[in-house]
């Protein structure tokens, strides 16, 4: 597959104002707008967050079902055409992403909770998907430093009880992931099971969490979110402030 890290995470919401303040608080800056779709690009370091408000899109329907949330993610690959067809050969389900005139076709397969998992091979400055499909905002730094976050460390999935092995198998079969850690975390009343999966490049890490018994935090997420999905995104930090310092 030639995996090379995360390229972006796609978000959706039924209306503006839910996601933007959160991103800005974390140090992200809106640097570009899509040329033909109602979508914007937030960036910090090498982390790209896209908010997609396009009516009638996959993101639109995803927001109606799940509320403001991450509705897709993208892996960097060496050759998107090869990676896409290889994934289909291995049993992945294709997802059609409508494209407008002069726009790039972004190959995607069905991922966690039905969210598109995009396969992107254009991520070099000057020839990236953003250089072609987006218009940068004048006077805004295209590579803002923000709070100093540079990459995505991991992106966690919460799944229904009994489904952790299914999603581990999905990533193993399609992308040659391997399990690097297994956790059986027991609390006073509930517990959770977790498998930490990593790609061959070592840069894409996806922990999978499922409830060990009824009534715990994973089940609460699944009920509130209305299904399986991306529960959190983590960034490595070089500096952490101690409580009470400024």
PDB file of C-alpha atoms in Angstrom:
ATOM      1  CA  UNK A   1       0.000   0.000   0.000  1.00  0.00           C
ATOM      2  CA  UNK A   2       2.905   2.383   0.610  1.00  0.00           C
ATOM      3  CA  UNK A   3       1.294   4.025   3.653  1.00  0.00           C
ATOM      4  CA  UNK A   4       2.878   7.268   4.868  1.00  0.00           C
ATOM      5  CA  UNK A   5       0.840   8.656   7.752  1.00  0.00           C
ATOM      6  CA  UNK A   6      -2.464  10.484   8.086  1.00  0.00           C
ATOM      7  CA  UNK A   7      -3.288  13.121   5.447  1.00  0.00           C
ATOM      8  CA  UNK A   8      -6.452  14.673   6.910  1.00  0.00           C
ATOM      9  CA  UNK A   9      -9.471  14.131   9.103  1.00  0.00           C
ATOM     10  CA  UNK A  10     -12.835  15.229   7.706  1.00  0.00           C
ATOM     11  CA  UNK A  11     -15.478  16.685  10.019  1.00  0.00           C
ATOM     12  CA  UNK A  12     -19.121  17.588   9.590  1.00  0.00           C
ATOM     13  CA  UNK A  13     -21.807  19.463  11.473  1.00  0.00           C
ATOM     14  CA  UNK A  14     -25.360  20.507  10.695  1.00  0.00           C
ATOM     15  CA  UNK A  15     -24.470  24.171  11.162  1.00  0.00           C
ATOM     16  CA  UNK A  16     -21.441  26.398  11.595  1.00  0.00           C
ATOM     17  CA  UNK A  17     -20.138  27.365  14.991  1.00  0.00           C
ATOM     18  CA  UNK A  18     -19.824  23.959  16.654  1.00  0.00           C
ATOM     19  CA  UNK A  19     -16.416  22.867  15.380  1.00  0.00           C
ATOM     20  CA  UNK A  20     -14.570  26.086  14.487  1.00  0.00           C
ATOM     21  CA  UNK A  21     -14.141  27.436  18.053  1.00  0.00           C
ATOM     22  CA  UNK A  22     -12.831  24.065  19.229  1.00  0.00           C
ATOM     23  CA  UNK A  23     -10.251  23.899  16.435  1.00  0.00           C
ATOM     24  CA  UNK A  24      -9.158  27.490  17.037  1.00  0.00           C
ATOM     25  CA  UNK A  25      -8.819  26.850  20.774  1.00  0.00           C
ATOM     26  CA  UNK A  26      -6.472  23.962  19.951  1.00  0.00           C
ATOM     27  CA  UNK A  27      -4.317  26.218  17.757  1.00  0.00           C
ATOM     28  CA  UNK A  28      -5.689  25.459  14.295  1.00  0.00           C
ATOM     29  CA  UNK A  29      -6.155  28.186  11.669  1.00  0.00           C
ATOM     30  CA  UNK A  30      -8.574  28.248   8.738  1.00  0.00           C
ATOM     31  CA  UNK A  31      -6.208  28.638   5.778  1.00  0.00           C
ATOM     32  CA  UNK A  32      -8.273  27.725   2.689  1.00  0.00           C
ATOM     33  CA  UNK A  33     -11.742  27.287   1.209  1.00  0.00           C
ATOM     34  CA  UNK A  34     -12.804  24.675  -1.320  1.00  0.00           C
ATOM     35  CA  UNK A  35     -13.139  26.015  -4.850  1.00  0.00           C
ATOM     36  CA  UNK A  36     -16.633  24.655  -5.493  1.00  0.00           C
ATOM     37  CA  UNK A  37     -17.864  22.938  -2.332  1.00  0.00           C
ATOM     38  CA  UNK A  38     -18.923  24.353   1.020  1.00  0.00           C
ATOM     39  CA  UNK A  39     -15.814  23.133   2.836  1.00  0.00           C
ATOM     40  CA  UNK A  40     -12.892  24.744   4.643  1.00  0.00           C
ATOM     41  CA  UNK A  41      -9.381  23.627   5.597  1.00  0.00           C
ATOM     42  CA  UNK A  42      -7.945  24.113   9.084  1.00  0.00           C
ATOM     43  CA  UNK A  43      -4.248  23.414   9.624  1.00  0.00           C
ATOM     44  CA  UNK A  44      -1.607  23.273  12.325  1.00  0.00           C
ATOM     45  CA  UNK A  45       1.854  21.894  11.615  1.00  0.00           C
ATOM     46  CA  UNK A  46       1.319  18.899   9.324  1.00  0.00           C
ATOM     47  CA  UNK A  47      -2.222  18.233  10.625  1.00  0.00           C
ATOM     48  CA  UNK A  48      -5.123  18.955   8.262  1.00  0.00           C
ATOM     49  CA  UNK A  49      -8.739  19.154   9.408  1.00  0.00           C
ATOM     50  CA  UNK A  50     -11.439  19.640   6.754  1.00  0.00           C
ATOM     51  CA  UNK A  51     -14.941  20.763   7.754  1.00  0.00           C
ATOM     52  CA  UNK A  52     -17.422  19.764   5.070  1.00  0.00           C
ATOM     53  CA  UNK A  53     -20.792  21.548   5.011  1.00  0.00           C
ATOM     54  CA  UNK A  54     -21.656  20.626   1.411  1.00  0.00           C
ATOM     55  CA  UNK A  55     -25.437  19.962   1.114  1.00  0.00           C
ATOM     56  CA  UNK A  56     -26.298  16.446  -0.047  1.00  0.00           C
ATOM     57  CA  UNK A  57     -22.785  15.136   0.547  1.00  0.00           C
ATOM     58  CA  UNK A  58     -21.753  12.088   2.571  1.00  0.00           C
ATOM     59  CA  UNK A  59     -20.637  14.504   5.280  1.00  0.00           C
ATOM     60  CA  UNK A  60     -24.050  16.214   5.303  1.00  0.00           C
ATOM     61  CA  UNK A  61     -25.923  12.957   5.924  1.00  0.00           C
ATOM     62  CA  UNK A  62     -23.284  11.831   8.413  1.00  0.00           C
ATOM     63  CA  UNK A  63     -23.871  14.978  10.495  1.00  0.00           C
ATOM     64  CA  UNK A  64     -27.635  14.426  10.418  1.00  0.00           C
ATOM     65  CA  UNK A  65     -27.154  10.945  11.891  1.00  0.00           C
ATOM     66  CA  UNK A  66     -24.247  11.522  14.279  1.00  0.00           C
ATOM     67  CA  UNK A  67     -24.121  15.248  15.027  1.00  0.00           C
ATOM     68  CA  UNK A  68     -20.908  17.311  14.929  1.00  0.00           C
ATOM     69  CA  UNK A  69     -18.173  14.714  14.506  1.00  0.00           C
ATOM     70  CA  UNK A  70     -15.303  13.276  12.496  1.00  0.00           C
ATOM     71  CA  UNK A  71     -16.949  11.843   9.383  1.00  0.00           C
ATOM     72  CA  UNK A  72     -13.917  10.583   7.478  1.00  0.00           C
ATOM     73  CA  UNK A  73     -10.153  10.255   7.438  1.00  0.00           C
ATOM     74  CA  UNK A  74      -7.398   9.957   4.874  1.00  0.00           C
ATOM     75  CA  UNK A  75      -4.241   7.858   4.666  1.00  0.00           C
ATOM     76  CA  UNK A  76      -1.258   8.955   2.629  1.00  0.00           C
ATOM     77  CA  UNK A  77      -0.218   6.301   0.106  1.00  0.00           C
ATOM     78  CA  UNK A  78       2.476   6.016  -2.535  1.00  0.00           C
ATOM     79  CA  UNK A  79       0.002   5.469  -5.396  1.00  0.00           C
ATOM     80  CA  UNK A  80      -3.697   6.081  -4.715  1.00  0.00           C
ATOM     81  CA  UNK A  81      -4.899   4.254  -7.859  1.00  0.00           C
ATOM     82  CA  UNK A  82      -2.943   1.126  -6.972  1.00  0.00           C
ATOM     83  CA  UNK A  83      -3.853   1.301  -3.272  1.00  0.00           C
ATOM     84  CA  UNK A  84      -7.556   1.727  -4.033  1.00  0.00           C
ATOM     85  CA  UNK A  85      -7.758  -1.235  -6.422  1.00  0.00           C
ATOM     86  CA  UNK A  86      -5.646  -3.373  -4.118  1.00  0.00           C
ATOM     87  CA  UNK A  87      -8.013  -2.572  -1.246  1.00  0.00           C
ATOM     88  CA  UNK A  88     -11.008  -3.604  -3.361  1.00  0.00           C
ATOM     89  CA  UNK A  89      -9.262  -6.861  -4.284  1.00  0.00           C
ATOM     90  CA  UNK A  90      -8.811  -7.540  -0.574  1.00  0.00           C
ATOM     91  CA  UNK A  91     -12.522  -7.044   0.122  1.00  0.00           C
ATOM     92  CA  UNK A  92     -12.894  -3.325   0.874  1.00  0.00           C
ATOM     93  CA  UNK A  93     -16.174  -1.652  -0.103  1.00  0.00           C
ATOM     94  CA  UNK A  94     -15.885   1.348  -2.451  1.00  0.00           C
ATOM     95  CA  UNK A  95     -17.343   4.750  -1.582  1.00  0.00           C
ATOM     96  CA  UNK A  96     -18.169   7.170  -4.390  1.00  0.00           C
ATOM     97  CA  UNK A  97     -17.193  10.764  -3.698  1.00  0.00           C
ATOM     98  CA  UNK A  98     -18.817  13.175  -6.203  1.00  0.00           C
ATOM     99  CA  UNK A  99     -16.371  15.503  -7.940  1.00  0.00           C
ATOM    100  CA  UNK A 100     -16.964  18.792  -9.717  1.00  0.00           C
ATOM    101  CA  UNK A 101     -15.319  20.138 -12.887  1.00  0.00           C
ATOM    102  CA  UNK A 102     -11.502  20.353 -12.659  1.00  0.00           C
ATOM    103  CA  UNK A 103     -11.503  18.665  -9.239  1.00  0.00           C
ATOM    104  CA  UNK A 104      -9.434  15.699  -8.194  1.00  0.00           C
ATOM    105  CA  UNK A 105     -11.149  12.356  -7.776  1.00  0.00           C
ATOM    106  CA  UNK A 106     -10.371  11.153  -4.264  1.00  0.00           C
ATOM    107  CA  UNK A 107     -10.578   7.344  -4.056  1.00  0.00           C
ATOM    108  CA  UNK A 108     -12.207   6.125  -0.867  1.00  0.00           C
ATOM    109  CA  UNK A 109     -13.360   2.920   0.792  1.00  0.00           C
ATOM    110  CA  UNK A 110     -15.926   2.342   3.521  1.00  0.00           C
ATOM    111  CA  UNK A 111     -14.356   2.743   6.948  1.00  0.00           C
ATOM    112  CA  UNK A 112     -15.470   2.783  10.566  1.00  0.00           C
ATOM    113  CA  UNK A 113     -19.189   3.521  10.954  1.00  0.00           C
ATOM    114  CA  UNK A 114     -19.548   3.932   7.191  1.00  0.00           C
ATOM    115  CA  UNK A 115     -17.199   6.935   7.133  1.00  0.00           C
ATOM    116  CA  UNK A 116     -15.056   7.283   3.998  1.00  0.00           C
ATOM    117  CA  UNK A 117     -11.420   6.292   4.305  1.00  0.00           C
ATOM    118  CA  UNK A 118      -9.629   8.259   1.585  1.00  0.00           C
ATOM    119  CA  UNK A 119      -6.381   7.183  -0.094  1.00  0.00           C
ATOM    120  CA  UNK A 120      -4.281  10.221  -1.018  1.00  0.00           C
ATOM    121  CA  UNK A 121      -1.008  10.313  -2.961  1.00  0.00           C
ATOM    122  CA  UNK A 122      -0.846  14.062  -3.614  1.00  0.00           C
ATOM    123  CA  UNK A 123       0.444  15.624  -0.408  1.00  0.00           C
ATOM    124  CA  UNK A 124       3.620  17.445  -1.430  1.00  0.00           C
ATOM    125  CA  UNK A 125       3.586  21.255  -1.242  1.00  0.00           C
ATOM    126  CA  UNK A 126       2.677  22.766  -4.597  1.00  0.00           C
ATOM    127  CA  UNK A 127       0.921  19.669  -5.941  1.00  0.00           C
ATOM    128  CA  UNK A 128      -1.230  18.609  -3.007  1.00  0.00           C
ATOM    129  CA  UNK A 129      -4.990  18.127  -3.089  1.00  0.00           C
ATOM    130  CA  UNK A 130      -5.298  21.508  -1.357  1.00  0.00           C
ATOM    131  CA  UNK A 131      -3.292  23.308  -4.040  1.00  0.00           C
ATOM    132  CA  UNK A 132      -5.707  21.982  -6.656  1.00  0.00           C
ATOM    133  CA  UNK A 133      -9.122  21.804  -4.975  1.00  0.00           C
ATOM    134  CA  UNK A 134      -8.851  24.673  -2.474  1.00  0.00           C
ATOM    135  CA  UNK A 135      -8.135  28.396  -2.597  1.00  0.00           C
ATOM    136  CA  UNK A 136      -5.790  29.685   0.099  1.00  0.00           C
ATOM    137  CA  UNK A 137      -6.959  32.712   2.060  1.00  0.00           C
ATOM    138  CA  UNK A 138      -4.851  35.809   1.315  1.00  0.00           C
ATOM    139  CA  UNK A 139      -2.587  36.899   4.120  1.00  0.00           C
ATOM    140  CA  UNK A 140      -2.986  33.692   6.138  1.00  0.00           C
ATOM    141  CA  UNK A 141       0.056  31.545   6.895  1.00  0.00           C
ATOM    142  CA  UNK A 142      -0.298  28.251   5.010  1.00  0.00           C
ATOM    143  CA  UNK A 143       1.679  26.387   7.674  1.00  0.00           C
ATOM    144  CA  UNK A 144       0.657  27.890  11.022  1.00  0.00           C
ATOM    145  CA  UNK A 145       2.575  26.693  14.060  1.00  0.00           C
ATOM    146  CA  UNK A 146      -0.416  27.074  16.380  1.00  0.00           C
ATOM    147  CA  UNK A 147       0.140  25.389  19.753  1.00  0.00           C
ATOM    148  CA  UNK A 148       3.053  23.386  18.385  1.00  0.00           C
ATOM    149  CA  UNK A 149       1.162  20.221  17.423  1.00  0.00           C
ATOM    150  CA  UNK A 150       2.778  18.796  14.295  1.00  0.00           C
ATOM    151  CA  UNK A 151       1.278  15.371  13.529  1.00  0.00           C
ATOM    152  CA  UNK A 152      -1.510  13.030  14.584  1.00  0.00           C
ATOM    153  CA  UNK A 153      -0.216  10.470  17.070  1.00  0.00           C
ATOM    154  CA  UNK A 154      -3.241   8.189  16.973  1.00  0.00           C
ATOM    155  CA  UNK A 155      -6.926   8.139  16.119  1.00  0.00           C
ATOM    156  CA  UNK A 156      -9.157   5.933  18.277  1.00  0.00           C
ATOM    157  CA  UNK A 157     -12.263   3.967  17.251  1.00  0.00           C
ATOM    158  CA  UNK A 158     -15.007   2.964  19.674  1.00  0.00           C
ATOM    159  CA  UNK A 159     -16.855  -0.147  18.508  1.00  0.00           C
ATOM    160  CA  UNK A 160     -19.743  -2.318  19.671  1.00  0.00           C
ATOM    161  CA  UNK A 161     -19.031  -5.186  22.022  1.00  0.00           C
ATOM    162  CA  UNK A 162     -17.800  -8.163  20.026  1.00  0.00           C
ATOM    163  CA  UNK A 163     -16.726  -6.018  17.041  1.00  0.00           C
ATOM    164  CA  UNK A 164     -13.142  -5.202  18.020  1.00  0.00           C
ATOM    165  CA  UNK A 165     -11.765  -8.293  16.286  1.00  0.00           C
ATOM    166  CA  UNK A 166     -13.716  -7.444  13.123  1.00  0.00           C
ATOM    167  CA  UNK A 167     -12.108  -4.018  12.833  1.00  0.00           C
ATOM    168  CA  UNK A 168      -8.684  -5.352  13.794  1.00  0.00           C
ATOM    169  CA  UNK A 169      -9.090  -7.861  10.967  1.00  0.00           C
ATOM    170  CA  UNK A 170     -10.150  -5.097   8.579  1.00  0.00           C
ATOM    171  CA  UNK A 171      -6.963  -3.117   9.152  1.00  0.00           C
ATOM    172  CA  UNK A 172      -4.807  -6.242   9.146  1.00  0.00           C
ATOM    173  CA  UNK A 173      -6.256  -7.582   5.901  1.00  0.00           C
ATOM    174  CA  UNK A 174      -6.524  -4.350   3.908  1.00  0.00           C
ATOM    175  CA  UNK A 175      -3.524  -2.380   5.181  1.00  0.00           C
ATOM    176  CA  UNK A 176      -1.270  -4.978   6.840  1.00  0.00           C
ATOM    177  CA  UNK A 177      -1.633  -3.407  10.292  1.00  0.00           C
ATOM    178  CA  UNK A 178      -0.413  -5.348  13.300  1.00  0.00           C
ATOM    179  CA  UNK A 179      -1.452  -5.369  16.935  1.00  0.00           C
ATOM    180  CA  UNK A 180       1.192  -3.788  19.169  1.00  0.00           C
ATOM    181  CA  UNK A 181      -0.675  -3.738  22.485  1.00  0.00           C
ATOM    182  CA  UNK A 182      -3.734  -5.284  24.085  1.00  0.00           C
ATOM    183  CA  UNK A 183      -5.400  -3.837  27.172  1.00  0.00           C
ATOM    184  CA  UNK A 184      -8.006  -5.285  29.490  1.00  0.00           C
ATOM    185  CA  UNK A 185      -8.852  -2.303  31.691  1.00  0.00           C
ATOM    186  CA  UNK A 186     -11.065  -3.025  34.678  1.00  0.00           C
ATOM    187  CA  UNK A 187     -12.763  -0.326  36.738  1.00  0.00           C
ATOM    188  CA  UNK A 188     -14.798  -0.603  39.898  1.00  0.00           C
ATOM    189  CA  UNK A 189     -18.036  -1.044  37.958  1.00  0.00           C
ATOM    190  CA  UNK A 190     -17.137  -1.396  34.282  1.00  0.00           C
ATOM    191  CA  UNK A 191     -14.160  -2.088  32.040  1.00  0.00           C
ATOM    192  CA  UNK A 192     -13.007  -1.909  28.471  1.00  0.00           C
ATOM    193  CA  UNK A 193     -10.933  -3.946  26.047  1.00  0.00           C
ATOM    194  CA  UNK A 194      -8.530  -2.231  23.681  1.00  0.00           C
ATOM    195  CA  UNK A 195      -6.274  -3.262  20.809  1.00  0.00           C
ATOM    196  CA  UNK A 196      -3.651  -0.800  19.609  1.00  0.00           C
ATOM    197  CA  UNK A 197      -3.123  -1.301  15.872  1.00  0.00           C
ATOM    198  CA  UNK A 198      -0.317   0.222  13.822  1.00  0.00           C
ATOM    199  CA  UNK A 199       0.463   0.405  10.113  1.00  0.00           C
ATOM    200  CA  UNK A 200       3.741  -0.803   8.556  1.00  0.00           C
ATOM    201  CA  UNK A 201       4.955   2.809   8.284  1.00  0.00           C
ATOM    202  CA  UNK A 202       4.631   3.216  12.070  1.00  0.00           C
ATOM    203  CA  UNK A 203       2.917   6.567  11.577  1.00  0.00           C
ATOM    204  CA  UNK A 204      -0.727   5.472  11.458  1.00  0.00           C
ATOM    205  CA  UNK A 205      -1.877   4.168  14.826  1.00  0.00           C
ATOM    206  CA  UNK A 206      -5.498   3.229  15.550  1.00  0.00           C
ATOM    207  CA  UNK A 207      -6.533   1.919  18.978  1.00  0.00           C
ATOM    208  CA  UNK A 208      -9.812  -0.032  18.970  1.00  0.00           C
ATOM    209  CA  UNK A 209     -11.970   0.078  22.105  1.00  0.00           C
ATOM    210  CA  UNK A 210     -14.968  -2.027  23.052  1.00  0.00           C
ATOM    211  CA  UNK A 211     -16.947  -2.389  26.260  1.00  0.00           C
ATOM    212  CA  UNK A 212     -16.032  -5.316  28.486  1.00  0.00           C
ATOM    213  CA  UNK A 213     -19.469  -5.278  30.125  1.00  0.00           C
ATOM    214  CA  UNK A 214     -22.679  -3.307  29.924  1.00  0.00           C
ATOM    215  CA  UNK A 215     -23.099   0.302  30.983  1.00  0.00           C
ATOM    216  CA  UNK A 216     -19.600   1.712  30.618  1.00  0.00           C
ATOM    217  CA  UNK A 217     -18.059   4.723  28.888  1.00  0.00           C
ATOM    218  CA  UNK A 218     -17.737   3.022  25.484  1.00  0.00           C
ATOM    219  CA  UNK A 219     -21.429   2.136  25.510  1.00  0.00           C
ATOM    220  CA  UNK A 220     -22.263   5.709  26.500  1.00  0.00           C
ATOM    221  CA  UNK A 221     -20.317   7.010  23.501  1.00  0.00           C
ATOM    222  CA  UNK A 222     -22.001   4.566  21.107  1.00  0.00           C
ATOM    223  CA  UNK A 223     -25.434   5.621  22.347  1.00  0.00           C
ATOM    224  CA  UNK A 224     -24.706   9.350  22.188  1.00  0.00           C
ATOM    225  CA  UNK A 225     -22.935   9.125  18.825  1.00  0.00           C
ATOM    226  CA  UNK A 226     -25.505   6.716  17.377  1.00  0.00           C
ATOM    227  CA  UNK A 227     -22.996   4.131  16.216  1.00  0.00           C
ATOM    228  CA  UNK A 228     -19.359   3.129  15.897  1.00  0.00           C
ATOM    229  CA  UNK A 229     -16.873   5.806  14.987  1.00  0.00           C
ATOM    230  CA  UNK A 230     -13.861   7.961  15.679  1.00  0.00           C
ATOM    231  CA  UNK A 231     -13.892   8.745  19.395  1.00  0.00           C
ATOM    232  CA  UNK A 232     -10.768  10.874  19.803  1.00  0.00           C
ATOM    233  CA  UNK A 233      -7.699  12.161  17.980  1.00  0.00           C
ATOM    234  CA  UNK A 234      -4.405  12.537  19.847  1.00  0.00           C
ATOM    235  CA  UNK A 235      -1.374  14.726  19.119  1.00  0.00           C
ATOM    236  CA  UNK A 236       2.123  14.263  20.562  1.00  0.00           C
ATOM    237  CA  UNK A 237       3.242  17.297  22.580  1.00  0.00           C
ATOM    238  CA  UNK A 238       6.813  18.428  23.229  1.00  0.00           C
ATOM    239  CA  UNK A 239       5.785  20.602  26.180  1.00  0.00           C
ATOM    240  CA  UNK A 240       3.041  20.005  28.735  1.00  0.00           C
ATOM    241  CA  UNK A 241       2.148  22.711  31.240  1.00  0.00           C
ATOM    242  CA  UNK A 242       1.833  21.736  34.868  1.00  0.00           C
ATOM    243  CA  UNK A 243      -1.454  22.594  36.620  1.00  0.00           C
ATOM    244  CA  UNK A 244      -1.311  26.069  38.092  1.00  0.00           C
ATOM    245  CA  UNK A 245       1.369  27.367  35.712  1.00  0.00           C
ATOM    246  CA  UNK A 246       0.967  29.960  32.989  1.00  0.00           C
TER     247      UNK A 246
END
